[in-house]
Coordinates of N, CA and C in Angstrom, one line a residue:
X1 N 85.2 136.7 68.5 CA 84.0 136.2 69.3 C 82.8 137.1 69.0
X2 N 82.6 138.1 68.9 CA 81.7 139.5 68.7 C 81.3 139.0 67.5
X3 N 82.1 138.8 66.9 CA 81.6 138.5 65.0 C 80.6 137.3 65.1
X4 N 81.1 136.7 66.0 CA 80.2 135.6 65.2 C 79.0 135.4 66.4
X5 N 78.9 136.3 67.3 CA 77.3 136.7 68.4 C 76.6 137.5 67.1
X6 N 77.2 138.5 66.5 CA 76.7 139.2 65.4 C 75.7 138.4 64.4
X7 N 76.6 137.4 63.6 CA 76.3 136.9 62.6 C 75.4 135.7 63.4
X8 N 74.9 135.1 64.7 CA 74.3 134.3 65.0 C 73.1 135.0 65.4
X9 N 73.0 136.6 65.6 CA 72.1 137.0 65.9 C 71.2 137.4 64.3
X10 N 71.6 137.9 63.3 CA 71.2 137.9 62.1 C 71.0 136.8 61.7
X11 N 71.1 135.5 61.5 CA 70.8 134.2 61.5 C 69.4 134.2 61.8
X12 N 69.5 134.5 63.7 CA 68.0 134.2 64.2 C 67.1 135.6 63.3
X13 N 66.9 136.7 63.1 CA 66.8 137.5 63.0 C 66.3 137.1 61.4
X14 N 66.7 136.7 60.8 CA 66.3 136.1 59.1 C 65.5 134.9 59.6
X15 N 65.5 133.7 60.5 CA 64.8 133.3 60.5 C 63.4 133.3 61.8
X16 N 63.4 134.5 61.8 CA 62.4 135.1 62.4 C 61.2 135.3 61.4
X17 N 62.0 136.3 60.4 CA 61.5 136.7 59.6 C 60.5 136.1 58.7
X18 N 61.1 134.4 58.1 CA 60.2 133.5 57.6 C 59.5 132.0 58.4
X19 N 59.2 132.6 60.0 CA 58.3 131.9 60.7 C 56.7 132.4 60.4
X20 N 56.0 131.6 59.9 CA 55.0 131.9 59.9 C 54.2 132.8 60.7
X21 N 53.4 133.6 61.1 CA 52.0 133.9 61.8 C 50.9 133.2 62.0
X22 N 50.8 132.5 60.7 CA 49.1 132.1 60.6 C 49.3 130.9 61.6
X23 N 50.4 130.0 61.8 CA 49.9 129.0 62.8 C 50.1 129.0 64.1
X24 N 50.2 130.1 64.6 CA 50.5 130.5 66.0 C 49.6 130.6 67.1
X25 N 49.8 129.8 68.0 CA 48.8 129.4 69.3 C 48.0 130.8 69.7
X26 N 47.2 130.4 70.4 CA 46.1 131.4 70.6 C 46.8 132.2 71.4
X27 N 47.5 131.2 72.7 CA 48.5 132.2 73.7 C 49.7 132.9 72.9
X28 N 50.3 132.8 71.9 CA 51.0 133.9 71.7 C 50.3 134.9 71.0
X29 N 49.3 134.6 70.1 CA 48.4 135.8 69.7 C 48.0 136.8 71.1
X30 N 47.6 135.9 72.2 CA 47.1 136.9 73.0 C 48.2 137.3 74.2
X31 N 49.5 137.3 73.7 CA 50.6 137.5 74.4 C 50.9 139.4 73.2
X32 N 51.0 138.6 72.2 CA 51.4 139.8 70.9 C 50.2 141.0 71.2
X33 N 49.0 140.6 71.6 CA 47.8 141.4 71.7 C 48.1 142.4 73.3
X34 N 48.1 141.3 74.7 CA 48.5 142.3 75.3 C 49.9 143.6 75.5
X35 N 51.0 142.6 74.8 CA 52.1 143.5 74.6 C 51.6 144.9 73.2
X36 N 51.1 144.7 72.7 CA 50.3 146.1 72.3 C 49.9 147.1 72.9
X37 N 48.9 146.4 73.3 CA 48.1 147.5 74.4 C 49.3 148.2 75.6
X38 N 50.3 147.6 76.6 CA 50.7 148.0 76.8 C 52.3 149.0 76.2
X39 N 52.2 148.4 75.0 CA 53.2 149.3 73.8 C 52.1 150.6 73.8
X40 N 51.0 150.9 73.6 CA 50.1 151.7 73.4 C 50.4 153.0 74.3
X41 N 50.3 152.4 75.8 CA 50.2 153.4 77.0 C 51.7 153.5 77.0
X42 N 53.0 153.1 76.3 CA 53.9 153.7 76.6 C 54.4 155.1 75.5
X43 N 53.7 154.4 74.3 CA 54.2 155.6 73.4 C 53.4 156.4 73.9
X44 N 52.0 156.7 74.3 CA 51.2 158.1 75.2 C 52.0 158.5 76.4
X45 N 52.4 157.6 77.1 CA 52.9 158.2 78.4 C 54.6 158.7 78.1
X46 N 55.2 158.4 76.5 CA 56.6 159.5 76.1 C 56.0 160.3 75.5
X47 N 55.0 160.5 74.9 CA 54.4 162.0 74.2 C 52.9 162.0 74.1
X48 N 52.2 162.4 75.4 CA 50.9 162.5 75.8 C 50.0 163.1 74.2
X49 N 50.5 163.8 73.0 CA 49.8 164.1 72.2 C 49.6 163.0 71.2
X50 N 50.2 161.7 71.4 CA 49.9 160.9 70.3 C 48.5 160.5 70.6
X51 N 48.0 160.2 71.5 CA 46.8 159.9 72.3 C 45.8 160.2 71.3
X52 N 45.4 161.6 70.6 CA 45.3 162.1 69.8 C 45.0 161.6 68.7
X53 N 46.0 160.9 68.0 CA 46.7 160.0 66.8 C 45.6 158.9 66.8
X54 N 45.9 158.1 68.3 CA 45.1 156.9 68.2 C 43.9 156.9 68.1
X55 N 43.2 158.1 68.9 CA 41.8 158.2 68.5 C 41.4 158.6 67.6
X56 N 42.1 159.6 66.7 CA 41.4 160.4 65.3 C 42.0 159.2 64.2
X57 N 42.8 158.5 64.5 CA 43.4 157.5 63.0 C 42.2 156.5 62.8
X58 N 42.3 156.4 61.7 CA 41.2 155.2 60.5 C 41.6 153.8 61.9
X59 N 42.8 153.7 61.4 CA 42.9 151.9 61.6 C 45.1 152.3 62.2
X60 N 45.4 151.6 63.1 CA 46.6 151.4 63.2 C 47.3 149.6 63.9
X61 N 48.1 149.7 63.7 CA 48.6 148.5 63.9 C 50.3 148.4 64.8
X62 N 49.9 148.3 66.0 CA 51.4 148.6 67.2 C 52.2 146.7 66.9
X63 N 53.4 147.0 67.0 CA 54.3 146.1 66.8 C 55.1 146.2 68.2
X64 N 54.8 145.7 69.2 CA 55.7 146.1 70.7 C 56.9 145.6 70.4
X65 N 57.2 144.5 70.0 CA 58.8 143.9 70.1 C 59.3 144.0 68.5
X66 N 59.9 144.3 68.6 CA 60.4 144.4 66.7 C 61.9 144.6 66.8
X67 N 63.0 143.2 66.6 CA 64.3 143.0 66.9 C 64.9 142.8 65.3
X68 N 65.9 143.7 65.5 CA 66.2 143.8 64.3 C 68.1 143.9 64.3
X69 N 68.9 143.2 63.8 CA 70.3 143.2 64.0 C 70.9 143.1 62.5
X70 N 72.2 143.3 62.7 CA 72.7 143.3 60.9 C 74.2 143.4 61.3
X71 N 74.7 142.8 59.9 CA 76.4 143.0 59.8 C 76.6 142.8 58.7
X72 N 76.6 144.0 57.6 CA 76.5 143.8 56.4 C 75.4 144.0 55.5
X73 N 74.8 142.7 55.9 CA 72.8 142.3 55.8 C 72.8 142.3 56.9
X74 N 71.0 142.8 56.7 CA 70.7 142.6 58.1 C 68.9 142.3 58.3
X75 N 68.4 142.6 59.1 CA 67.1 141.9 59.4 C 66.4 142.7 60.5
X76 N 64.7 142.3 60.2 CA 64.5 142.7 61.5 C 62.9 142.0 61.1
X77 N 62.1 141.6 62.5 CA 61.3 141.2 62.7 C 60.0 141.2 64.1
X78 N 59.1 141.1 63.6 CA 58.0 141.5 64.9 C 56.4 141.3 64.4
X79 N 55.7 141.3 65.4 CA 54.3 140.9 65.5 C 54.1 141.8 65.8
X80 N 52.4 142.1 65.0 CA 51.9 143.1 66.4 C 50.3 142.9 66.0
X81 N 49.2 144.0 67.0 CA 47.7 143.9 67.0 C 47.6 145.1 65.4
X82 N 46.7 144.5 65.2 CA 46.1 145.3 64.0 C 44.7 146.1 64.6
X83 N 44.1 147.6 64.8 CA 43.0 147.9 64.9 C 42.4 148.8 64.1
X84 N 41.3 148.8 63.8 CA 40.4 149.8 63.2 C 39.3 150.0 63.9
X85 N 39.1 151.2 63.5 CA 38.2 152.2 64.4 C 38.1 152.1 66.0
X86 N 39.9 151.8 66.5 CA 40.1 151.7 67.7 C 39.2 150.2 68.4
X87 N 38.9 149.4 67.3 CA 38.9 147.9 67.7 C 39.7 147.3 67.2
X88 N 40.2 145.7 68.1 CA 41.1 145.0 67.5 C 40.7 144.1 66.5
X89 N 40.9 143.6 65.1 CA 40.4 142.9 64.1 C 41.2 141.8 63.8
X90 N 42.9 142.1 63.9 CA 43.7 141.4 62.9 C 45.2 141.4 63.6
X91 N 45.9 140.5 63.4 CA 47.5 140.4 63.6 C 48.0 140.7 62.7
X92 N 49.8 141.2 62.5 CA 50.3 141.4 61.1 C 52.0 141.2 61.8
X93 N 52.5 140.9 61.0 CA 53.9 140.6 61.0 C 54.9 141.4 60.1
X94 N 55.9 141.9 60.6 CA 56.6 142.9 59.9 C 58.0 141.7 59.5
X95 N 58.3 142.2 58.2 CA 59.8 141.5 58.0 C 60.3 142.8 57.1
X96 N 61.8 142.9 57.6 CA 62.6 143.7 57.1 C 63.7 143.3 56.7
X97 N 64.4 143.5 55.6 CA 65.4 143.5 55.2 C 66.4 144.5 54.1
X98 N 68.2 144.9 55.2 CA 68.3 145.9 54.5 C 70.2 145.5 54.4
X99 N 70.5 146.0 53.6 CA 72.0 146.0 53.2 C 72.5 147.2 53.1
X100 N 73.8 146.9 53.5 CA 74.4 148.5 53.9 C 75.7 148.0 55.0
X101 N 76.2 149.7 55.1 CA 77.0 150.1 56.4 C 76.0 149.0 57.5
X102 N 76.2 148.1 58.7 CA 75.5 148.7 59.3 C 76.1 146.7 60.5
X103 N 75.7 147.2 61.9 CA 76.6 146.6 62.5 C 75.7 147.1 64.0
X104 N 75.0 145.8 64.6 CA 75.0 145.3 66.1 C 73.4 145.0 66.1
X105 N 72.7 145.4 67.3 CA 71.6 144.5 67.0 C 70.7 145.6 68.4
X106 N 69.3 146.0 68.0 CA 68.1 146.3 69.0 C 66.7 146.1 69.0
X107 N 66.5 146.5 70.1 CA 64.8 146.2 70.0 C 63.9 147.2 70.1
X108 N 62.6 147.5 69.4 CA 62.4 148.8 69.1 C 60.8 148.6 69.2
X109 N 59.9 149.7 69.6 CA 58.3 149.4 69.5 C 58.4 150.4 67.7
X110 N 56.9 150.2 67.1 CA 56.7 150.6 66.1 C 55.2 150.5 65.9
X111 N 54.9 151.9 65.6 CA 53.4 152.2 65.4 C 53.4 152.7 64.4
X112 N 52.2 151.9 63.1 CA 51.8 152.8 61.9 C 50.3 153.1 62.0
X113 N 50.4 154.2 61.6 CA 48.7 154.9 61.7 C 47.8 154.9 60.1
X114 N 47.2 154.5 59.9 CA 46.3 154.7 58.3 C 45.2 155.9 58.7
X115 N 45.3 156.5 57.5 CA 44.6 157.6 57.9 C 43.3 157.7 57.5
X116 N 42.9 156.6 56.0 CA 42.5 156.2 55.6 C 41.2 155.0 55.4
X117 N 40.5 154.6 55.2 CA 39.8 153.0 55.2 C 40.7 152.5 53.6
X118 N 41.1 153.5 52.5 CA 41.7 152.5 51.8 C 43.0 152.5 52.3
X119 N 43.8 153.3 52.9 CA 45.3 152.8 53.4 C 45.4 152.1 54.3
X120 N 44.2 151.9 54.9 CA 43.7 150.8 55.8 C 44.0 149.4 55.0
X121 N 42.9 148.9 54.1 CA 42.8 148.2 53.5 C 43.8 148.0 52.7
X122 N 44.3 148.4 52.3 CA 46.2 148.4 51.3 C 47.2 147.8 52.4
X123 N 47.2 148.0 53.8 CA 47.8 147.4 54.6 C 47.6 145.8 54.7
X124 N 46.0 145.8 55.3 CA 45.1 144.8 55.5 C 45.5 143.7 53.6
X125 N 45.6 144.1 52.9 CA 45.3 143.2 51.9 C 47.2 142.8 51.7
X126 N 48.2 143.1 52.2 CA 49.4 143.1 52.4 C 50.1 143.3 51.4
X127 N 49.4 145.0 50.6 CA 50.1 145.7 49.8 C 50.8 146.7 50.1
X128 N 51.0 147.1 51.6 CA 51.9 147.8 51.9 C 53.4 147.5 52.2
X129 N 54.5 148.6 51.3 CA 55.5 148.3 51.9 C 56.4 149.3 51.7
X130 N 57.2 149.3 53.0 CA 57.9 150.8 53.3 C 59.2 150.6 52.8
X131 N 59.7 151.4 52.0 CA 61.3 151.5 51.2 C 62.3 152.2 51.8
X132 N 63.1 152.8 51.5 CA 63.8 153.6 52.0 C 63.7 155.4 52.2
X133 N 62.9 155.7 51.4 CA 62.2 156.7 51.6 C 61.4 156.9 52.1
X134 N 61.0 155.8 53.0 CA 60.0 156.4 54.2 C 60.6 155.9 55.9
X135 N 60.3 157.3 56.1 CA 61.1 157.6 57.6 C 60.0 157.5 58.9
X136 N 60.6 157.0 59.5 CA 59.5 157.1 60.8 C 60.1 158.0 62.2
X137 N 59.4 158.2 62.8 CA 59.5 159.5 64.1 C 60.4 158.9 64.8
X138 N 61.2 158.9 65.9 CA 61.0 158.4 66.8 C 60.2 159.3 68.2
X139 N 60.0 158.5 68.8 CA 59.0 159.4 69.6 C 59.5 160.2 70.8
X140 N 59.4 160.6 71.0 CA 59.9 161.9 72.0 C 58.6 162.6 72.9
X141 N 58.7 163.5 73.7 CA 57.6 164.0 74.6 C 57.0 165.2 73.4
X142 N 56.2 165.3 72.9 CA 55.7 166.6 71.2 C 55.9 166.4 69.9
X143 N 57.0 165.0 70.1 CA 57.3 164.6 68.7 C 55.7 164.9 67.6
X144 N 54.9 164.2 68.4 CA 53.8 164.0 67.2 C 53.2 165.4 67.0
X145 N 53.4 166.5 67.3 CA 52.9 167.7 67.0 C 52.7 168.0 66.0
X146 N 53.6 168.3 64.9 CA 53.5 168.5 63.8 C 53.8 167.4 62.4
X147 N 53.2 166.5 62.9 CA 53.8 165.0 61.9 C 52.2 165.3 61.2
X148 N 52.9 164.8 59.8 CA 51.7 164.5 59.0 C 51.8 162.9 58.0
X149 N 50.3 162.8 57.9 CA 50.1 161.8 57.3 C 51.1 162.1 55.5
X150 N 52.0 160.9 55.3 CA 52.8 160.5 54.0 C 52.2 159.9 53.3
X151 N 51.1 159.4 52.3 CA 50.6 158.7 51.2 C 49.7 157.4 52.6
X152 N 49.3 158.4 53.1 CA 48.1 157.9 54.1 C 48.6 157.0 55.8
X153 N 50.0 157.0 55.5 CA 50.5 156.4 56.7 C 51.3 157.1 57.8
X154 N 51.5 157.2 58.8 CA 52.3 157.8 59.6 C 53.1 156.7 60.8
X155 N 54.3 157.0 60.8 CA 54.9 156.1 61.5 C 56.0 156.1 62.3
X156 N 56.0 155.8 63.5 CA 56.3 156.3 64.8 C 57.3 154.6 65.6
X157 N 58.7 155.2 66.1 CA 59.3 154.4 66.5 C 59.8 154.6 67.8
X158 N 59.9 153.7 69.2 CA 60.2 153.8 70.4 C 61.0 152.8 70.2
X159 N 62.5 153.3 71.0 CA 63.9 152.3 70.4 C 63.7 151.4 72.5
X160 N 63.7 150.4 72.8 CA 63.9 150.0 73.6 C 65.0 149.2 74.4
X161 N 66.2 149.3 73.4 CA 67.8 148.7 73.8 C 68.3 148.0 72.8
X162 N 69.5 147.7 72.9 CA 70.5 147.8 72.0 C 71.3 148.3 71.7
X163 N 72.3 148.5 70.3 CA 73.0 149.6 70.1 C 73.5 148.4 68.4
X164 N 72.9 150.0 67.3 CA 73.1 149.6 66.3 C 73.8 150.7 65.4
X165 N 74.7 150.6 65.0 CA 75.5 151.6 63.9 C 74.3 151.3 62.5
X166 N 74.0 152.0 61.5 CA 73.5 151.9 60.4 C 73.4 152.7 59.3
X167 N 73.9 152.7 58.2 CA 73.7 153.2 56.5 C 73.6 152.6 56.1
X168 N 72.3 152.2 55.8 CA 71.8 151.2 54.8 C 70.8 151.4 54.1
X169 N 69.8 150.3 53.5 CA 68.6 150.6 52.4 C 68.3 149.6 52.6
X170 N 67.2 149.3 52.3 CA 66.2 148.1 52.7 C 64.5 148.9 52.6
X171 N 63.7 147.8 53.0 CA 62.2 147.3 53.2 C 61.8 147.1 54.4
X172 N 61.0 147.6 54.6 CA 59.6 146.4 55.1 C 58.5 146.1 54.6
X173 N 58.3 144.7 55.0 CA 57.1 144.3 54.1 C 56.1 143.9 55.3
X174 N 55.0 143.8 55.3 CA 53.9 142.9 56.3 C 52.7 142.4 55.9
X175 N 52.6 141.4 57.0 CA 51.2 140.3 56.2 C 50.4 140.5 57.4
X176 N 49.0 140.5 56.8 CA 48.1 140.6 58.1 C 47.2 139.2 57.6
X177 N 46.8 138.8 58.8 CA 46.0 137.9 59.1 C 44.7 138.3 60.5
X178 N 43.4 138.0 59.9 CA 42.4 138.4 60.7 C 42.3 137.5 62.0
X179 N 41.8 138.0 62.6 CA 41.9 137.2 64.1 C 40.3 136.3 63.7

């Protein structure tokens, strides 16, 4: 019975992933938009120095809900606000996919920072994409103390529930679209 909650949650989870963005009602855009902002005040209020982050960074883009599950293959998917110069400009949608060890299913916030106007724009034009060699924080109360920007991005994760075993390798990829 577990197997196959698993394998129906990866199901939705893949087809999360190839749901469009661009034709999505104004109320979920501004559902995806407030769940940012309040994703915002939670990663400050687990480590009051990121604060910091969001004001000195180029351009960042918060993903509040980002559900991701696997059994074998696996997936993960989420929306989030795009902003530059601490204004909001654009939406962007994360799709992940990774193979491996790896087994059960969570929900997680995700913040990347551009440190840049062109790793800004490398995001924005939807040439960025994260491999297995790039690691993100999770966030903790000082985590961000001593993080540095990696080939202009810095990227920061708050796990929200679940419970996922994982050794794997995979992607993420994302598309932005301007508001």
């Amino acid at each position: 019975m577990k197997k196959v909650n698993v394998i129906w949650i990866v199901l939705m989870a893949c087809a999360m992933m190839i749901t469009p963005i661009f034709g999505q009602s104004r109320a979920k855009k501004n559902k995806i938009i407030a769940d940012s902002k309040m994703a915002k005040v939670e990663f400050i209020k687990t480590d009051p120095l990121m604060k910091g982050l969001f004001d000195k960074a180029y351009g960042y883009v918060i993903f509040p809900n980002v559900g991701k599950a696997g059994f074998g293959i696996g997936g993960a998917s989420g929306n989030g606000a795009v902003y530059e110069r601490n204004t909001l400009m654009g939406i962007a949608k994360l799709s992940q996919l990774s193979i491996g060890f790896q087994a059960g299913a969570q929900a997680y916030r995700e913040v990347i920072f551009f440190e840049t106007e062109a790793d800004m724009e490398r995001f924005k034009s939807s040439q960025l994409e994260f491999a297995a060699q790039v690691s993100a924080v999770a966030v903790t109360e000082g985590a961000s103390a001593n993080v540095k920007y990696a080939e202009g991005v810095m990227v920061f994760t708050m796990q929200k529930g679940g419970l996922m075993y994982e050794a794997s390798v995979g992607g993420q990829q994302f598309k932005f679209s301007k508001l």
